[in-house]
Amino acid sequence: MTATPDARQLDTSQEQVAAAERRRRNPLTRRLPWWGEALIAVAFYWLYDAVQALTQSDVDEARAHSLDVYHAERALHIWAEPDLNAFATHHHLLATIAGYEYGLAHVLVTGVVLAFLWWRHPRIEVPLRNAVVGMSLVALIVYWQYPVAPPRLTVSGLTDTLVVNNILGARHVHEGLVNLYAAMPSLHVAWAVWCAVAIVLALRSPWRHLAWLYPLWTTFVVASTANHYFLDAVAGLALAVVPLWLVIARSSKSAGSPASSTSSHPIPSQPR
């Protein structure tokens, strides 16, 4: 016996309700309360601290890997870090701004963008949150298995601008929560690319594309302060590409669905 159109519509509606309920219960497919999002950040820094402890004994290995990156850049004719570092060193204000940007912006800007998405754009906040968590976990695994020292600790002739200007107490950095052998890939660049994509997806103003200047500036910062190679920045970009591509593809697919809305807020239930 063939089901009537009303019966088929009812079955489809029940399936949609069941799927929505599964998404609601799954923390990977729904927006968490603010304290849940905060716990994710705390857990990441705990893991970062653990990886730091695991790699502190791999100094020789980290420097050997760093030299490999250095020789690769020489072979590719992209070894321009000394010029950028010298330029920043001779311009105190620029070096100071770059130093504070290196020490603070990757956490503050990423946190602000996440909070903005959570508050105003919950539909894209969930996949973007998962993307940044996923890329960060992959980076931690790479830091653990393949530690790479920054160029300032490997290549002679480079100035550690953060130490020279004592940015955020950098002269005593060994006492802080900093992994000295986590240069490849650059999470600063990966997170900056994530922020740019998030802003472009969330906003509608044509000015939103200025957000792409942020990862470009971040690349200059990490290289001019001698904390990363250019190849570290390229690796950070590559780290962000796949998860963000998946988010963009999903966003494009759902943009024309009936469930989508021009409003960024959840659709209230209709009164019965």
PDB file of C-alpha atoms in Angstrom:
ATOM      1  CA  MET A   1       0.000   0.000   0.000  1.00  0.00           C
ATOM      2  CA  THR A   2       1.457   3.354  -1.057  1.00  0.00           C
ATOM      3  CA  ALA A   3       1.854   5.961   1.658  1.00  0.00           C
ATOM      4  CA  THR A   4      -0.149   9.119   1.180  1.00  0.00           C
ATOM      5  CA  PRO A   5       1.653  12.451   0.669  1.00  0.00           C
ATOM      6  CA  ASP A   6       0.619  13.519   4.166  1.00  0.00           C
ATOM      7  CA  ALA A   7       2.116  10.348   5.644  1.00  0.00           C
ATOM      8  CA  ARG A   8       5.375  10.815   3.756  1.00  0.00           C
ATOM      9  CA  GLN A   9       5.528  14.435   4.902  1.00  0.00           C
ATOM     10  CA  LEU A  10       4.910  13.336   8.491  1.00  0.00           C
ATOM     11  CA  ASP A  11       7.709  10.737   8.287  1.00  0.00           C
ATOM     12  CA  THR A  12      10.099  13.331   6.880  1.00  0.00           C
ATOM     13  CA  SER A  13       9.159  15.777   9.610  1.00  0.00           C
ATOM     14  CA  GLN A  14       9.737  13.149  12.312  1.00  0.00           C
ATOM     15  CA  GLU A  15      13.155  12.298  10.817  1.00  0.00           C
ATOM     16  CA  GLN A  16      14.110  15.967  10.832  1.00  0.00           C
ATOM     17  CA  VAL A  17      13.048  16.318  14.455  1.00  0.00           C
ATOM     18  CA  ALA A  18      15.041  13.221  15.413  1.00  0.00           C
ATOM     19  CA  ALA A  19      18.121  14.512  13.564  1.00  0.00           C
ATOM     20  CA  ALA A  20      17.787  17.893  15.275  1.00  0.00           C
ATOM     21  CA  GLU A  21      17.567  16.173  18.658  1.00  0.00           C
ATOM     22  CA  ARG A  22      20.734  14.158  17.942  1.00  0.00           C
ATOM     23  CA  ARG A  23      22.563  17.348  16.990  1.00  0.00           C
ATOM     24  CA  ARG A  24      21.304  19.052  20.154  1.00  0.00           C
ATOM     25  CA  ARG A  25      22.743  16.304  22.342  1.00  0.00           C
ATOM     26  CA  ASN A  26      26.075  16.076  20.508  1.00  0.00           C
ATOM     27  CA  PRO A  27      28.544  18.722  21.815  1.00  0.00           C
ATOM     28  CA  LEU A  28      30.291  18.716  18.438  1.00  0.00           C
ATOM     29  CA  THR A  29      27.168  19.839  16.590  1.00  0.00           C
ATOM     30  CA  ARG A  30      25.658  22.376  18.977  1.00  0.00           C
ATOM     31  CA  ARG A  31      26.617  25.599  20.673  1.00  0.00           C
ATOM     32  CA  LEU A  32      27.836  25.051  24.212  1.00  0.00           C
ATOM     33  CA  PRO A  33      27.159  27.440  27.104  1.00  0.00           C
ATOM     34  CA  TRP A  34      29.864  30.044  27.589  1.00  0.00           C
ATOM     35  CA  TRP A  35      31.512  28.051  30.356  1.00  0.00           C
ATOM     36  CA  GLY A  36      31.649  24.992  28.095  1.00  0.00           C
ATOM     37  CA  GLU A  37      33.496  26.980  25.445  1.00  0.00           C
ATOM     38  CA  ALA A  38      35.828  28.309  28.152  1.00  0.00           C
ATOM     39  CA  LEU A  39      36.567  24.762  29.329  1.00  0.00           C
ATOM     40  CA  ILE A  40      37.693  23.861  25.810  1.00  0.00           C
ATOM     41  CA  ALA A  41      40.203  26.734  25.900  1.00  0.00           C
ATOM     42  CA  VAL A  42      41.469  25.686  29.349  1.00  0.00           C
ATOM     43  CA  ALA A  43      41.852  22.079  28.162  1.00  0.00           C
ATOM     44  CA  PHE A  44      43.864  23.220  25.156  1.00  0.00           C
ATOM     45  CA  TYR A  45      46.306  25.186  27.297  1.00  0.00           C
ATOM     46  CA  TRP A  46      46.630  22.215  29.628  1.00  0.00           C
ATOM     47  CA  LEU A  47      47.560  20.044  26.645  1.00  0.00           C
ATOM     48  CA  TYR A  48      49.960  22.727  25.422  1.00  0.00           C
ATOM     49  CA  ASP A  49      51.666  22.704  28.819  1.00  0.00           C
ATOM     50  CA  ALA A  50      51.909  18.905  28.690  1.00  0.00           C
ATOM     51  CA  VAL A  51      53.471  18.991  25.231  1.00  0.00           C
ATOM     52  CA  GLN A  52      55.907  21.638  26.462  1.00  0.00           C
ATOM     53  CA  ALA A  53      57.052  19.316  29.242  1.00  0.00           C
ATOM     54  CA  LEU A  54      57.472  16.443  26.784  1.00  0.00           C
ATOM     55  CA  THR A  55      59.639  18.419  24.339  1.00  0.00           C
ATOM     56  CA  GLN A  56      61.978  20.250  26.729  1.00  0.00           C
ATOM     57  CA  SER A  57      64.456  17.351  26.584  1.00  0.00           C
ATOM     58  CA  ASP A  58      64.563  17.334  22.765  1.00  0.00           C
ATOM     59  CA  VAL A  59      66.707  20.460  22.349  1.00  0.00           C
ATOM     60  CA  ASP A  60      69.250  18.891  19.976  1.00  0.00           C
ATOM     61  CA  GLU A  61      66.524  17.289  17.886  1.00  0.00           C
ATOM     62  CA  ALA A  62      64.555  20.540  17.731  1.00  0.00           C
ATOM     63  CA  ARG A  63      67.611  22.489  16.576  1.00  0.00           C
ATOM     64  CA  ALA A  64      68.468  19.840  13.986  1.00  0.00           C
ATOM     65  CA  HIS A  65      64.929  20.102  12.589  1.00  0.00           C
ATOM     66  CA  SER A  66      65.232  23.890  12.635  1.00  0.00           C
ATOM     67  CA  LEU A  67      68.410  23.703  10.554  1.00  0.00           C
ATOM     68  CA  ASP A  68      66.588  21.471   8.088  1.00  0.00           C
ATOM     69  CA  VAL A  69      63.957  24.189   7.653  1.00  0.00           C
ATOM     70  CA  TYR A  70      66.693  26.816   7.300  1.00  0.00           C
ATOM     71  CA  HIS A  71      68.463  24.849   4.553  1.00  0.00           C
ATOM     72  CA  ALA A  72      65.141  24.241   2.796  1.00  0.00           C
ATOM     73  CA  GLU A  73      64.459  27.984   2.700  1.00  0.00           C
ATOM     74  CA  ARG A  74      67.952  28.648   1.361  1.00  0.00           C
ATOM     75  CA  ALA A  75      67.388  26.070  -1.366  1.00  0.00           C
ATOM     76  CA  LEU A  76      64.022  27.671  -2.224  1.00  0.00           C
ATOM     77  CA  HIS A  77      65.581  31.180  -2.194  1.00  0.00           C
ATOM     78  CA  ILE A  78      63.058  32.483   0.349  1.00  0.00           C
ATOM     79  CA  TRP A  79      65.481  33.052   3.249  1.00  0.00           C
ATOM     80  CA  ALA A  80      64.485  36.675   3.907  1.00  0.00           C
ATOM     81  CA  GLU A  81      64.040  36.506   7.678  1.00  0.00           C
ATOM     82  CA  PRO A  82      67.363  38.302   8.436  1.00  0.00           C
ATOM     83  CA  ASP A  83      66.264  41.337   6.399  1.00  0.00           C
ATOM     84  CA  LEU A  84      62.890  41.537   8.143  1.00  0.00           C
ATOM     85  CA  ASN A  85      64.509  40.992  11.518  1.00  0.00           C
ATOM     86  CA  ALA A  86      67.094  43.726  10.883  1.00  0.00           C
ATOM     87  CA  PHE A  87      64.348  46.130   9.760  1.00  0.00           C
ATOM     88  CA  ALA A  88      62.325  45.487  12.916  1.00  0.00           C
ATOM     89  CA  THR A  89      65.412  45.695  15.137  1.00  0.00           C
ATOM     90  CA  HIS A  90      66.279  49.171  13.830  1.00  0.00           C
ATOM     91  CA  HIS A  91      62.735  50.491  14.288  1.00  0.00           C
ATOM     92  CA  HIS A  92      62.025  50.325  18.001  1.00  0.00           C
ATOM     93  CA  LEU A  93      58.321  51.236  17.809  1.00  0.00           C
ATOM     94  CA  LEU A  94      57.669  48.633  15.123  1.00  0.00           C
ATOM     95  CA  ALA A  95      59.566  45.994  17.083  1.00  0.00           C
ATOM     96  CA  THR A  96      57.575  46.814  20.225  1.00  0.00           C
ATOM     97  CA  ILE A  97      54.219  46.649  18.429  1.00  0.00           C
ATOM     98  CA  ALA A  98      55.205  43.402  16.724  1.00  0.00           C
ATOM     99  CA  GLY A  99      56.365  41.974  20.035  1.00  0.00           C
ATOM    100  CA  TYR A 100      53.106  42.640  21.835  1.00  0.00           C
ATOM    101  CA  GLU A 101      51.165  41.428  18.814  1.00  0.00           C
ATOM    102  CA  TYR A 102      53.154  38.191  18.887  1.00  0.00           C
ATOM    103  CA  GLY A 103      52.626  37.735  22.613  1.00  0.00           C
ATOM    104  CA  LEU A 104      48.968  38.683  22.921  1.00  0.00           C
ATOM    105  CA  ALA A 105      46.993  39.022  19.690  1.00  0.00           C
ATOM    106  CA  HIS A 106      46.777  35.370  18.738  1.00  0.00           C
ATOM    107  CA  VAL A 107      44.964  34.642  22.021  1.00  0.00           C
ATOM    108  CA  LEU A 108      42.973  37.863  22.415  1.00  0.00           C
ATOM    109  CA  VAL A 109      41.842  38.268  18.795  1.00  0.00           C
ATOM    110  CA  THR A 110      40.928  34.593  18.436  1.00  0.00           C
ATOM    111  CA  GLY A 111      39.044  34.713  21.746  1.00  0.00           C
ATOM    112  CA  VAL A 112      37.134  37.855  20.759  1.00  0.00           C
ATOM    113  CA  VAL A 113      36.170  36.385  17.379  1.00  0.00           C
ATOM    114  CA  LEU A 114      34.988  33.175  19.047  1.00  0.00           C
ATOM    115  CA  ALA A 115      32.921  35.156  21.563  1.00  0.00           C
ATOM    116  CA  PHE A 116      31.422  37.268  18.762  1.00  0.00           C
ATOM    117  CA  LEU A 117      30.449  34.172  16.815  1.00  0.00           C
ATOM    118  CA  TRP A 118      28.975  32.543  19.926  1.00  0.00           C
ATOM    119  CA  TRP A 119      26.892  35.641  20.680  1.00  0.00           C
ATOM    120  CA  ARG A 120      25.784  36.739  17.211  1.00  0.00           C
ATOM    121  CA  HIS A 121      26.313  33.863  14.763  1.00  0.00           C
ATOM    122  CA  PRO A 122      25.660  30.545  16.532  1.00  0.00           C
ATOM    123  CA  ARG A 123      25.024  28.638  13.293  1.00  0.00           C
ATOM    124  CA  ILE A 124      28.575  29.106  12.020  1.00  0.00           C
ATOM    125  CA  GLU A 125      30.171  29.269  15.471  1.00  0.00           C
ATOM    126  CA  VAL A 126      29.892  25.522  16.010  1.00  0.00           C
ATOM    127  CA  PRO A 127      31.722  24.337  12.851  1.00  0.00           C
ATOM    128  CA  LEU A 128      34.272  27.146  13.162  1.00  0.00           C
ATOM    129  CA  ARG A 129      34.895  26.258  16.805  1.00  0.00           C
ATOM    130  CA  ASN A 130      35.412  22.639  15.830  1.00  0.00           C
ATOM    131  CA  ALA A 131      37.780  23.740  13.063  1.00  0.00           C
ATOM    132  CA  VAL A 132      40.028  25.782  15.343  1.00  0.00           C
ATOM    133  CA  VAL A 133      40.055  23.040  17.984  1.00  0.00           C
ATOM    134  CA  GLY A 134      40.875  20.413  15.363  1.00  0.00           C
ATOM    135  CA  MET A 135      43.731  22.350  13.786  1.00  0.00           C
ATOM    136  CA  SER A 136      45.145  23.165  17.224  1.00  0.00           C
ATOM    137  CA  LEU A 137      45.151  19.510  18.265  1.00  0.00           C
ATOM    138  CA  VAL A 138      46.930  18.530  15.045  1.00  0.00           C
ATOM    139  CA  ALA A 139      49.539  21.223  15.733  1.00  0.00           C
ATOM    140  CA  LEU A 140      50.114  19.882  19.252  1.00  0.00           C
ATOM    141  CA  ILE A 141      50.745  16.411  17.859  1.00  0.00           C
ATOM    142  CA  VAL A 142      53.282  17.832  15.398  1.00  0.00           C
ATOM    143  CA  TYR A 143      55.017  19.781  18.193  1.00  0.00           C
ATOM    144  CA  TRP A 144      55.264  16.589  20.195  1.00  0.00           C
ATOM    145  CA  GLN A 145      56.504  14.350  17.391  1.00  0.00           C
ATOM    146  CA  TYR A 146      58.548  16.869  15.402  1.00  0.00           C
ATOM    147  CA  PRO A 147      59.839  19.702  17.640  1.00  0.00           C
ATOM    148  CA  VAL A 148      61.365  22.618  15.728  1.00  0.00           C
ATOM    149  CA  ALA A 149      63.354  25.410  17.364  1.00  0.00           C
ATOM    150  CA  PRO A 150      62.688  28.977  16.218  1.00  0.00           C
ATOM    151  CA  PRO A 151      65.326  30.604  13.993  1.00  0.00           C
ATOM    152  CA  ARG A 152      66.383  32.950  16.802  1.00  0.00           C
ATOM    153  CA  LEU A 153      67.680  29.932  18.749  1.00  0.00           C
ATOM    154  CA  THR A 154      69.369  28.284  15.777  1.00  0.00           C
ATOM    155  CA  VAL A 155      70.657  30.741  13.204  1.00  0.00           C
ATOM    156  CA  SER A 156      73.362  33.224  14.191  1.00  0.00           C
ATOM    157  CA  GLY A 157      72.938  36.916  13.431  1.00  0.00           C
ATOM    158  CA  LEU A 158      69.252  37.153  14.316  1.00  0.00           C
ATOM    159  CA  THR A 159      68.023  39.410  17.108  1.00  0.00           C
ATOM    160  CA  ASP A 160      65.392  38.213  19.545  1.00  0.00           C
ATOM    161  CA  THR A 161      63.344  41.423  19.530  1.00  0.00           C
ATOM    162  CA  LEU A 162      61.042  40.174  22.290  1.00  0.00           C
ATOM    163  CA  VAL A 163      63.999  39.679  24.638  1.00  0.00           C
ATOM    164  CA  VAL A 164      65.725  42.932  23.634  1.00  0.00           C
ATOM    165  CA  ASN A 165      62.543  44.890  24.412  1.00  0.00           C
ATOM    166  CA  ASN A 166      61.553  42.570  27.289  1.00  0.00           C
ATOM    167  CA  ILE A 167      58.075  42.107  25.833  1.00  0.00           C
ATOM    168  CA  LEU A 168      55.841  40.566  28.512  1.00  0.00           C
ATOM    169  CA  GLY A 169      58.899  39.563  30.501  1.00  0.00           C
ATOM    170  CA  ALA A 170      60.462  37.660  27.588  1.00  0.00           C
ATOM    171  CA  ARG A 171      63.891  37.748  29.246  1.00  0.00           C
ATOM    172  CA  HIS A 172      62.510  35.199  31.699  1.00  0.00           C
ATOM    173  CA  VAL A 173      60.471  33.257  29.148  1.00  0.00           C
ATOM    174  CA  HIS A 174      61.793  29.933  30.416  1.00  0.00           C
ATOM    175  CA  GLU A 175      59.671  30.445  33.516  1.00  0.00           C
ATOM    176  CA  GLY A 176      56.424  30.881  31.603  1.00  0.00           C
ATOM    177  CA  LEU A 177      53.911  28.796  29.673  1.00  0.00           C
ATOM    178  CA  VAL A 178      55.834  28.905  26.394  1.00  0.00           C
ATOM    179  CA  ASN A 179      56.986  26.015  24.249  1.00  0.00           C
ATOM    180  CA  LEU A 180      60.351  27.093  22.837  1.00  0.00           C
ATOM    181  CA  TYR A 181      60.367  24.239  20.318  1.00  0.00           C
ATOM    182  CA  ALA A 182      56.957  24.654  18.683  1.00  0.00           C
ATOM    183  CA  ALA A 183      57.833  26.676  15.598  1.00  0.00           C
ATOM    184  CA  MET A 184      56.412  24.342  12.937  1.00  0.00           C
ATOM    185  CA  PRO A 185      53.591  24.899  12.104  1.00  0.00           C
ATOM    186  CA  SER A 186      52.880  28.460  13.211  1.00  0.00           C
ATOM    187  CA  LEU A 187      49.642  28.477  15.196  1.00  0.00           C
ATOM    188  CA  HIS A 188      49.816  32.276  15.164  1.00  0.00           C
ATOM    189  CA  VAL A 189      49.324  32.197  11.398  1.00  0.00           C
ATOM    190  CA  ALA A 190      46.812  29.320  11.468  1.00  0.00           C
ATOM    191  CA  TRP A 191      44.633  31.131  13.989  1.00  0.00           C
ATOM    192  CA  ALA A 192      44.961  34.420  12.081  1.00  0.00           C
ATOM    193  CA  VAL A 193      43.724  32.711   8.901  1.00  0.00           C
ATOM    194  CA  TRP A 194      40.873  31.209  10.947  1.00  0.00           C
ATOM    195  CA  CYS A 195      39.928  34.667  12.261  1.00  0.00           C
ATOM    196  CA  ALA A 196      39.905  36.128   8.749  1.00  0.00           C
ATOM    197  CA  VAL A 197      37.684  33.344   7.410  1.00  0.00           C
ATOM    198  CA  ALA A 198      35.333  33.667  10.393  1.00  0.00           C
ATOM    199  CA  ILE A 199      34.921  37.413   9.874  1.00  0.00           C
ATOM    200  CA  VAL A 200      34.344  37.038   6.132  1.00  0.00           C
ATOM    201  CA  LEU A 201      31.687  34.364   6.745  1.00  0.00           C
ATOM    202  CA  ALA A 202      29.965  36.240   9.568  1.00  0.00           C
ATOM    203  CA  LEU A 203      29.782  39.752   8.160  1.00  0.00           C
ATOM    204  CA  ARG A 204      28.159  41.089   5.000  1.00  0.00           C
ATOM    205  CA  SER A 205      29.965  44.415   4.622  1.00  0.00           C
ATOM    206  CA  PRO A 206      32.405  44.651   1.679  1.00  0.00           C
ATOM    207  CA  TRP A 207      34.934  45.924   4.236  1.00  0.00           C
ATOM    208  CA  ARG A 208      35.034  42.465   5.806  1.00  0.00           C
ATOM    209  CA  HIS A 209      37.729  41.409   3.324  1.00  0.00           C
ATOM    210  CA  LEU A 210      40.164  43.709   5.101  1.00  0.00           C
ATOM    211  CA  ALA A 211      40.353  40.851   7.604  1.00  0.00           C
ATOM    212  CA  TRP A 212      42.798  39.143   5.212  1.00  0.00           C
ATOM    213  CA  LEU A 213      45.366  41.756   6.223  1.00  0.00           C
ATOM    214  CA  TYR A 214      45.500  40.178   9.671  1.00  0.00           C
ATOM    215  CA  PRO A 215      47.173  36.889   8.624  1.00  0.00           C
ATOM    216  CA  LEU A 216      49.536  38.857   6.356  1.00  0.00           C
ATOM    217  CA  TRP A 217      50.537  41.120   9.253  1.00  0.00           C
ATOM    218  CA  THR A 218      50.858  38.096  11.531  1.00  0.00           C
ATOM    219  CA  THR A 219      53.226  36.454   9.046  1.00  0.00           C
ATOM    220  CA  PHE A 220      55.378  39.576   9.085  1.00  0.00           C
ATOM    221  CA  VAL A 221      55.331  39.591  12.888  1.00  0.00           C
ATOM    222  CA  VAL A 222      56.344  35.967  13.396  1.00  0.00           C
ATOM    223  CA  ALA A 223      59.159  36.258  10.857  1.00  0.00           C
ATOM    224  CA  SER A 224      60.491  39.697  11.849  1.00  0.00           C
ATOM    225  CA  THR A 225      60.675  38.736  15.523  1.00  0.00           C
ATOM    226  CA  ALA A 226      62.740  35.657  14.507  1.00  0.00           C
ATOM    227  CA  ASN A 227      60.256  33.311  16.163  1.00  0.00           C
ATOM    228  CA  HIS A 228      59.235  31.495  12.973  1.00  0.00           C
ATOM    229  CA  TYR A 229      60.471  30.698   9.502  1.00  0.00           C
ATOM    230  CA  PHE A 230      58.380  31.538   6.450  1.00  0.00           C
ATOM    231  CA  LEU A 231      57.875  27.812   5.986  1.00  0.00           C
ATOM    232  CA  ASP A 232      56.370  27.709   9.486  1.00  0.00           C
ATOM    233  CA  ALA A 233      53.825  30.277   8.295  1.00  0.00           C
ATOM    234  CA  VAL A 234      53.131  28.242   5.152  1.00  0.00           C
ATOM    235  CA  ALA A 235      52.609  25.170   7.334  1.00  0.00           C
ATOM    236  CA  GLY A 236      50.212  27.188   9.513  1.00  0.00           C
ATOM    237  CA  LEU A 237      48.233  28.165   6.415  1.00  0.00           C
ATOM    238  CA  ALA A 238      48.148  24.548   5.247  1.00  0.00           C
ATOM    239  CA  LEU A 239      46.988  23.481   8.711  1.00  0.00           C
ATOM    240  CA  ALA A 240      43.992  25.803   8.451  1.00  0.00           C
ATOM    241  CA  VAL A 241      43.008  25.096   4.840  1.00  0.00           C
ATOM    242  CA  VAL A 242      41.261  21.715   5.115  1.00  0.00           C
ATOM    243  CA  PRO A 243      39.004  22.321   8.157  1.00  0.00           C
ATOM    244  CA  LEU A 244      38.112  25.817   6.975  1.00  0.00           C
ATOM    245  CA  TRP A 245      37.361  24.564   3.481  1.00  0.00           C
ATOM    246  CA  LEU A 246      34.948  22.057   5.008  1.00  0.00           C
ATOM    247  CA  VAL A 247      33.284  24.840   7.017  1.00  0.00           C
ATOM    248  CA  ILE A 248      32.938  27.057   3.929  1.00  0.00           C
ATOM    249  CA  ALA A 249      31.519  24.186   1.878  1.00  0.00           C
ATOM    250  CA  ARG A 250      29.005  23.377   4.598  1.00  0.00           C
ATOM    251  CA  SER A 251      28.072  27.041   4.958  1.00  0.00           C
ATOM    252  CA  SER A 252      27.494  27.368   1.203  1.00  0.00           C
ATOM    253  CA  LYS A 253      25.375  24.197   1.119  1.00  0.00           C
ATOM    254  CA  SER A 254      23.145  25.277   3.995  1.00  0.00           C
ATOM    255  CA  ALA A 255      22.794  28.879   2.829  1.00  0.00           C
ATOM    256  CA  GLY A 256      19.938  28.020   0.488  1.00  0.00           C
ATOM    257  CA  SER A 257      18.197  25.488   2.708  1.00  0.00           C
ATOM    258  CA  PRO A 258      14.754  26.274   4.152  1.00  0.00           C
ATOM    259  CA  ALA A 259      16.213  26.100   7.665  1.00  0.00           C
ATOM    260  CA  SER A 260      18.541  28.994   6.937  1.00  0.00           C
ATOM    261  CA  SER A 261      17.564  32.463   7.984  1.00  0.00           C
ATOM    262  CA  THR A 262      18.922  35.938   7.408  1.00  0.00           C
ATOM    263  CA  SER A 263      18.902  36.371  11.148  1.00  0.00           C
ATOM    264  CA  SER A 264      21.909  35.118  13.079  1.00  0.00           C
ATOM    265  CA  HIS A 265      19.785  34.246  16.104  1.00  0.00           C
ATOM    266  CA  PRO A 266      18.010  30.904  16.598  1.00  0.00           C
ATOM    267  CA  ILE A 267      14.487  30.831  15.186  1.00  0.00           C
ATOM    268  CA  PRO A 268      11.971  30.910  18.046  1.00  0.00           C
ATOM    269  CA  SER A 269       9.343  28.203  18.161  1.00  0.00           C
ATOM    270  CA  GLN A 270       5.934  29.201  16.912  1.00  0.00           C
ATOM    271  CA  PRO A 271       3.107  29.434  19.419  1.00  0.00           C
ATOM    272  CA  ARG A 272       0.538  26.673  19.223  1.00  0.00           C
TER     273      ARG A 272
END
